[in-house]
Amino acid sequence: MALGWQMLERDRGGSMSIGAGQERRQDAGLGLARPSAGIAVDLRLYGILDTGVLGDDAAALAALAAEAVAGGATLLQYRDKDLTDARAALARIRAIHAAVNGRAPLLVNDRVDLALAAGVEGVHLGQSDLHPEEARRLLGPRAIIGLTVKTGAQADELYRLPIDYACIGGVFATASKDNPDPPVGLDGLQRIVFRARLARGQALPLGAIAGIDASNAASVIRAGADGVALIGALFKGGATEAKARDLRARVDEALGQRGNAGMR
Ligand SMILES: Cc1ncc(COP(=O)(O)OP(=O)(O)O)c(N)n1
Ligand SMILES: Cc1nc(C(=O)O)sc1CCOP(=O)(O)O
Ligand SMILES: [Mg+2]
């Protein structure tokens, strides 16, 4: 796994604790132990490079990734739901990883095998994807593993999962994905955050996803999320670097008003 971004986090004074490795960390809130990679994940601005929305040209995706990190994206994901050619997907992931060049971690959606093959920093898993325990076993203690949480009941389960962050969705309606369930809205987000905090205390970073843009990013943070995950509002229609800068500023300001800096 590449570690360049971790050096950056330490330079920024983030709460990275490299080398905690196989240790178990006491949860800040409830004294629960959980398997831990000892890595603090910065979810403030999480850009998802979705081939279904953005096309599958490796150079274009790499350029978007570079723009996003230049504007302040703190985490990136490669999402490819029509993956028929694993070699081509691997080439795209490698191109994006090279363009990001250690300035933010890159995760692969769903596919632990491709994350391993590409040597990126981790995976994002949904409730029907490989179980986080299996992913942890395959990827090791230093990989970043994220999980989608859609309901309070799923949030209740977080206490026993070896994940580094959870992302709560779908908060609003989205044009980027067929979401069968109605959006949970800000009220639903707040309720799920509450149960996730009961399950895992304050230490687990919680993101929010679906239909988030410059107009609602701050409200999502005020509802309890530590960051926002986006496709359309960041990557569609050009000017990604400027959009990233604007979104980051909004997120940072809302986090500042809430009284923390987004790194848990
Ligand atoms: C950051 C982030 N949050 C949620 C998702 C959705 O994951 P999942 O529920 O597995 O659905 P697919 O994206 O795989 O269709 C995500 N990818 N990233
Ligand atoms: C990949 C994904 N997962 C979602 C979920 O609700 O689980 S919504 C989504 C797409 C988000 O795209 P946009 O920022 O353009 O709305
Ligand atoms: Mg998935």
CSV table of C-alpha atoms and ligand atoms in Angstrom, one decimal:
chain,number,residue,atom,x,y,z
A,1,MET,CA,0.0,0.0,0.0
A,2,ALA,CA,1.3,3.5,-0.9
A,3,LEU,CA,1.9,5.7,2.1
A,4,GLY,CA,2.8,9.1,0.6
A,5,TRP,CA,-0.4,10.8,1.7
A,6,GLN,CA,0.2,9.7,5.2
A,7,MET,CA,3.4,11.7,5.3
A,8,LEU,CA,1.4,14.7,4.1
A,9,GLU,CA,-1.1,14.2,6.9
A,10,ARG,CA,1.7,14.2,9.5
A,11,ASP,CA,3.1,17.3,7.9
A,12,ARG,CA,-0.2,19.0,8.3
A,13,GLY,CA,-0.4,18.0,11.9
A,14,GLY,CA,-3.2,15.5,11.4
A,15,SER,CA,-3.9,12.9,14.0
A,16,MET,CA,-2.3,10.1,12.0
A,17,SER,CA,-0.8,7.2,14.0
A,18,ILE,CA,1.1,5.2,11.5
A,19,GLY,CA,2.4,1.9,12.7
A,20,ALA,CA,-0.3,1.1,15.2
A,21,GLY,CA,-0.7,-1.9,12.9
A,22,GLN,CA,-2.4,-4.8,14.5
A,23,GLU,CA,-3.0,-3.1,17.8
A,24,ARG,CA,-6.5,-2.8,19.1
A,25,ARG,CA,-7.7,0.8,19.9
A,26,GLN,CA,-9.9,1.7,22.7
A,27,ASP,CA,-12.9,3.5,21.5
A,28,ALA,CA,-13.1,7.1,22.8
A,29,GLY,CA,-16.7,7.0,23.8
A,30,LEU,CA,-17.7,3.6,25.1
A,31,GLY,CA,-14.5,1.8,25.9
A,32,LEU,CA,-15.1,-0.8,23.2
A,33,ALA,CA,-12.1,-2.4,21.5
A,34,ARG,CA,-12.1,-2.8,17.7
A,35,PRO,CA,-9.7,-4.0,15.1
A,36,SER,CA,-7.9,-0.8,14.1
A,37,ALA,CA,-5.5,0.2,11.3
A,38,GLY,CA,-4.6,3.2,13.4
A,39,ILE,CA,-5.2,5.5,10.4
A,40,ALA,CA,-7.3,8.7,10.7
A,41,VAL,CA,-9.2,9.2,7.5
A,42,ASP,CA,-9.9,12.7,6.4
A,43,LEU,CA,-13.4,12.7,4.8
A,44,ARG,CA,-13.8,16.5,4.4
A,45,LEU,CA,-14.0,16.4,0.6
A,46,TYR,CA,-14.4,12.9,-0.9
A,47,GLY,CA,-14.4,12.9,-4.7
A,48,ILE,CA,-15.8,9.8,-6.5
A,49,LEU,CA,-14.5,9.2,-10.0
A,50,ASP,CA,-17.5,7.4,-11.5
A,51,THR,CA,-16.9,5.9,-15.0
A,52,GLY,CA,-20.6,5.7,-15.6
A,53,VAL,CA,-21.0,9.5,-15.1
A,54,LEU,CA,-17.6,10.7,-16.2
A,55,GLY,CA,-16.6,8.3,-18.9
A,56,ASP,CA,-13.8,5.8,-18.9
A,57,ASP,CA,-10.9,7.6,-20.5
A,58,ALA,CA,-8.0,7.0,-18.1
A,59,ALA,CA,-6.2,10.3,-18.9
A,60,ALA,CA,-9.4,12.4,-18.4
A,61,LEU,CA,-10.1,10.7,-15.1
A,62,ALA,CA,-6.5,11.2,-13.9
A,63,ALA,CA,-6.8,14.9,-14.9
A,64,LEU,CA,-10.0,15.3,-12.9
A,65,ALA,CA,-8.4,13.6,-9.9
A,66,ALA,CA,-5.4,15.9,-10.0
A,67,GLU,CA,-7.7,18.9,-10.2
A,68,ALA,CA,-9.7,17.7,-7.3
A,69,VAL,CA,-6.7,17.3,-5.0
A,70,ALA,CA,-5.2,20.6,-6.1
A,71,GLY,CA,-8.5,22.2,-5.0
A,72,GLY,CA,-8.5,20.4,-1.6
A,73,ALA,CA,-10.1,16.9,-2.0
A,74,THR,CA,-9.0,14.8,0.9
A,75,LEU,CA,-10.0,11.4,-0.4
A,76,LEU,CA,-10.8,9.8,-3.8
A,77,GLN,CA,-12.6,6.8,-5.0
A,78,TYR,CA,-12.6,4.9,-8.3
A,79,ARG,CA,-16.2,3.7,-9.0
A,80,ASP,CA,-16.9,1.5,-12.0
A,81,LYS,CA,-20.2,-0.4,-11.9
A,82,ASP,CA,-20.0,-1.6,-15.5
A,83,LEU,CA,-16.7,-3.3,-15.0
A,84,THR,CA,-16.2,-5.9,-17.8
A,85,ASP,CA,-12.5,-5.4,-18.5
A,86,ALA,CA,-10.5,-5.7,-15.3
A,87,ARG,CA,-7.2,-5.0,-17.0
A,88,ALA,CA,-8.6,-1.7,-18.4
A,89,ALA,CA,-10.0,-0.8,-15.0
A,90,LEU,CA,-6.6,-1.5,-13.4
A,91,ALA,CA,-4.9,0.8,-15.9
A,92,ARG,CA,-7.4,3.6,-15.1
A,93,ILE,CA,-6.9,3.1,-11.4
A,94,ARG,CA,-3.1,3.2,-11.8
A,95,ALA,CA,-3.3,6.3,-14.0
A,96,ILE,CA,-5.4,8.1,-11.3
A,97,HIS,CA,-3.1,7.0,-8.5
A,98,ALA,CA,-0.1,8.3,-10.4
A,99,ALA,CA,-1.8,11.6,-11.0
A,100,VAL,CA,-2.7,12.0,-7.4
A,101,ASN,CA,0.9,11.2,-6.5
A,102,GLY,CA,0.3,10.7,-2.7
A,103,ARG,CA,-1.6,13.9,-2.2
A,104,ALA,CA,-4.8,12.0,-1.1
A,105,PRO,CA,-5.6,8.3,-0.6
A,106,LEU,CA,-7.3,6.5,-3.5
A,107,LEU,CA,-9.9,3.8,-2.8
A,108,VAL,CA,-11.6,1.4,-5.2
A,109,ASN,CA,-15.3,0.9,-4.9
A,110,ASP,CA,-16.4,-2.7,-4.3
A,111,ARG,CA,-13.3,-4.5,-5.7
A,112,VAL,CA,-10.7,-5.6,-3.2
A,113,ASP,CA,-8.9,-7.5,-5.9
A,114,LEU,CA,-8.3,-4.4,-8.0
A,115,ALA,CA,-7.3,-2.3,-4.9
A,116,LEU,CA,-4.7,-5.0,-4.1
A,117,ALA,CA,-3.5,-5.2,-7.7
A,118,ALA,CA,-3.2,-1.5,-8.1
A,119,GLY,CA,-1.5,-1.0,-4.7
A,120,VAL,CA,-3.9,1.8,-3.7
A,121,GLU,CA,-4.8,2.8,-0.2
A,122,GLY,CA,-8.1,0.8,0.3
A,123,VAL,CA,-11.7,0.1,-0.7
A,124,HIS,CA,-15.2,1.3,-0.2
A,125,LEU,CA,-17.7,-1.4,0.5
A,126,GLY,CA,-21.5,-1.5,0.6
A,127,GLN,CA,-23.8,-3.7,2.7
A,128,SER,CA,-23.9,-6.3,-0.1
A,129,ASP,CA,-20.2,-6.2,-1.0
A,130,LEU,CA,-17.5,-8.3,0.5
A,131,HIS,CA,-17.8,-8.2,4.3
A,132,PRO,CA,-15.4,-5.8,6.0
A,133,GLU,CA,-13.8,-8.6,8.0
A,134,GLU,CA,-12.9,-10.4,4.7
A,135,ALA,CA,-11.6,-7.2,3.2
A,136,ARG,CA,-9.5,-6.5,6.2
A,137,ARG,CA,-8.1,-10.0,6.1
A,138,LEU,CA,-7.1,-9.6,2.5
A,139,LEU,CA,-5.9,-6.0,2.6
A,140,GLY,CA,-4.2,-5.9,6.0
A,141,PRO,CA,-4.3,-3.5,8.9
A,142,ARG,CA,-3.0,-0.5,7.1
A,143,ALA,CA,-5.6,-0.3,4.4
A,144,ILE,CA,-8.5,2.1,4.5
A,145,ILE,CA,-11.8,0.4,4.5
A,146,GLY,CA,-15.0,2.4,4.2
A,147,LEU,CA,-18.6,1.2,4.5
A,148,THR,CA,-22.0,2.6,3.3
A,149,VAL,CA,-24.6,2.9,6.0
A,150,LYS,CA,-28.2,3.6,5.0
A,151,THR,CA,-30.2,2.8,8.1
A,152,GLY,CA,-30.1,3.1,11.9
A,153,ALA,CA,-29.9,-0.6,12.2
A,154,GLN,CA,-26.8,-0.7,10.0
A,155,ALA,CA,-25.3,2.0,12.1
A,156,ASP,CA,-25.9,-0.1,15.2
A,157,GLU,CA,-23.6,-2.8,13.7
A,158,LEU,CA,-20.6,-0.5,13.4
A,159,TYR,CA,-19.2,-1.3,16.8
A,160,ARG,CA,-18.0,-4.7,15.5
A,161,LEU,CA,-16.7,-3.9,12.0
A,162,PRO,CA,-13.0,-3.3,11.2
A,163,ILE,CA,-13.7,-0.2,9.2
A,164,ASP,CA,-12.0,3.2,9.1
A,165,TYR,CA,-15.0,5.3,8.2
A,166,ALA,CA,-18.7,5.1,7.3
A,167,CYS,CA,-20.6,7.0,4.7
A,168,ILE,CA,-24.3,7.7,5.2
A,169,GLY,CA,-26.6,7.9,2.2
A,170,GLY,CA,-28.6,8.6,0.3
A,171,VAL,CA,-29.1,11.9,2.0
A,172,PHE,CA,-30.7,13.7,-1.0
A,173,ALA,CA,-32.0,12.7,-4.4
A,174,THR,CA,-29.1,12.0,-6.8
A,175,ALA,CA,-28.8,11.9,-10.6
A,176,SER,CA,-25.6,9.8,-10.4
A,177,LYS,CA,-27.1,6.5,-9.2
A,178,ASP,CA,-30.4,4.7,-9.0
A,179,ASN,CA,-31.1,4.8,-5.3
A,180,PRO,CA,-34.3,2.7,-4.7
A,181,ASP,CA,-34.9,4.0,-1.2
A,182,PRO,CA,-36.3,7.5,-0.5
A,183,PRO,CA,-33.6,10.0,0.6
A,184,VAL,CA,-33.1,10.1,4.4
A,185,GLY,CA,-32.8,13.9,4.3
A,186,LEU,CA,-31.0,16.0,7.0
A,187,ASP,CA,-33.2,14.6,9.7
A,188,GLY,CA,-32.5,11.0,8.8
A,189,LEU,CA,-28.8,11.8,8.5
A,190,GLN,CA,-28.8,13.2,12.0
A,191,ARG,CA,-30.6,10.2,13.4
A,192,ILE,CA,-28.2,7.8,11.7
A,193,VAL,CA,-25.2,9.8,12.9
A,194,PHE,CA,-26.5,9.6,16.4
A,195,ARG,CA,-26.7,5.8,16.3
A,196,ALA,CA,-23.3,5.5,14.6
A,197,ARG,CA,-21.9,7.6,17.4
A,198,LEU,CA,-23.5,5.4,20.0
A,199,ALA,CA,-22.1,2.3,18.3
A,200,ARG,CA,-18.6,3.7,17.7
A,201,GLY,CA,-18.1,6.9,19.8
A,202,GLN,CA,-16.6,10.0,18.3
A,203,ALA,CA,-13.5,8.4,16.7
A,204,LEU,CA,-15.1,7.0,13.5
A,205,PRO,CA,-15.2,9.5,10.7
A,206,LEU,CA,-18.7,9.8,9.2
A,207,GLY,CA,-19.3,11.0,5.7
A,208,ALA,CA,-22.5,11.8,3.9
A,209,ILE,CA,-23.4,11.1,0.2
A,210,ALA,CA,-26.1,11.7,-2.5
A,211,GLY,CA,-27.1,15.0,-4.0
A,212,ILE,CA,-24.6,17.0,-2.0
A,213,ASP,CA,-23.5,20.3,-3.6
A,214,ALA,CA,-22.3,23.8,-2.7
A,215,SER,CA,-25.8,24.8,-1.6
A,216,ASN,CA,-26.3,22.0,1.0
A,217,ALA,CA,-22.8,20.9,2.0
A,218,ALA,CA,-22.7,23.0,5.2
A,219,SER,CA,-26.1,21.8,6.3
A,220,VAL,CA,-24.9,18.2,6.0
A,221,ILE,CA,-21.9,19.0,8.2
A,222,ARG,CA,-24.2,20.8,10.7
A,223,ALA,CA,-26.3,17.5,10.8
A,224,GLY,CA,-23.2,15.7,12.1
A,225,ALA,CA,-21.2,14.5,9.1
A,226,ASP,CA,-17.5,15.0,9.1
A,227,GLY,CA,-17.3,15.4,5.3
A,228,VAL,CA,-19.1,15.1,2.0
A,229,ALA,CA,-18.8,12.6,-0.8
A,230,LEU,CA,-19.7,13.7,-4.3
A,231,ILE,CA,-19.7,12.9,-7.9
A,232,GLY,CA,-21.7,15.5,-9.9
A,233,ALA,CA,-21.1,18.7,-8.0
A,234,LEU,CA,-17.4,18.2,-8.1
A,235,PHE,CA,-16.7,16.5,-11.4
A,236,LYS,CA,-19.4,17.3,-13.9
A,237,GLY,CA,-19.3,20.4,-16.1
A,238,GLY,CA,-15.6,21.4,-15.7
A,239,ALA,CA,-13.8,23.7,-13.2
A,240,THR,CA,-13.2,20.9,-10.8
A,241,GLU,CA,-10.3,22.6,-9.0
A,242,ALA,CA,-12.4,25.7,-8.3
A,243,LYS,CA,-15.4,23.6,-7.3
A,244,ALA,CA,-13.2,21.6,-4.9
A,245,ARG,CA,-11.8,24.7,-3.4
A,246,ASP,CA,-15.3,26.2,-2.9
A,247,LEU,CA,-16.7,23.0,-1.4
A,248,ARG,CA,-13.7,22.5,0.9
A,249,ALA,CA,-14.1,26.0,2.2
A,250,ARG,CA,-17.8,25.5,2.9
A,251,VAL,CA,-17.1,22.2,4.7
A,252,ASP,CA,-14.2,23.6,6.7
A,253,GLU,CA,-16.2,26.6,7.8
A,254,ALA,CA,-19.1,24.5,8.9
A,255,LEU,CA,-16.7,22.2,10.8
A,256,GLY,CA,-15.1,25.2,12.4
A,257,GLN,CA,-18.4,26.5,13.6
A,258,ARG,CA,-19.2,23.0,15.0
A,259,GLY,CA,-15.9,23.1,16.8
A,260,ASN,CA,-13.7,20.5,15.2
A,261,ALA,CA,-11.4,20.2,12.2
A,262,GLY,CA,-12.9,17.2,10.5
A,263,MET,CA,-10.1,14.8,11.4
A,264,ARG,CA,-11.2,12.2,13.9
B,1,LIG,C1,-18.3,7.2,-0.2
B,1,LIG,C2,-19.3,6.2,-0.7
B,1,LIG,N1,-20.5,6.1,0.0
B,1,LIG,C3,-21.4,5.2,-0.5
B,1,LIG,C4,-21.2,4.5,-1.6
B,1,LIG,C5,-22.2,3.5,-2.1
B,1,LIG,O1,-21.7,2.2,-1.9
B,1,LIG,P1,-22.7,0.9,-2.2
B,1,LIG,O2,-23.8,1.0,-1.3
B,1,LIG,O3,-21.9,-0.3,-2.1
B,1,LIG,O4,-23.2,1.2,-3.7
B,1,LIG,P2,-22.3,1.2,-5.0
B,1,LIG,O5,-21.5,2.5,-5.0
B,1,LIG,O6,-21.3,0.1,-5.0
B,1,LIG,O7,-23.3,1.1,-6.1
B,1,LIG,C6,-20.0,4.7,-2.3
B,1,LIG,N2,-19.7,4.0,-3.4
B,1,LIG,N3,-19.1,5.6,-1.8
B,2,LIG,C1,-22.1,6.3,-5.3
B,2,LIG,C2,-23.3,6.8,-4.6
B,2,LIG,N1,-23.8,6.1,-3.5
B,2,LIG,C3,-24.9,6.7,-3.0
B,2,LIG,C4,-25.7,6.2,-1.9
B,2,LIG,O1,-26.7,6.9,-1.5
B,2,LIG,O2,-25.3,5.2,-1.4
B,2,LIG,S1,-25.3,8.1,-3.8
B,2,LIG,C5,-24.0,7.9,-4.9
B,2,LIG,C6,-23.8,8.9,-6.0
B,2,LIG,C7,-23.6,10.3,-5.5
B,2,LIG,O3,-23.4,11.1,-6.6
B,2,LIG,P1,-23.8,12.7,-6.5
B,2,LIG,O4,-22.8,13.3,-5.6
B,2,LIG,O5,-23.6,13.1,-8.0
B,2,LIG,O6,-25.2,12.8,-6.0
B,3,MG,MG,-20.7,-1.3,-3.5
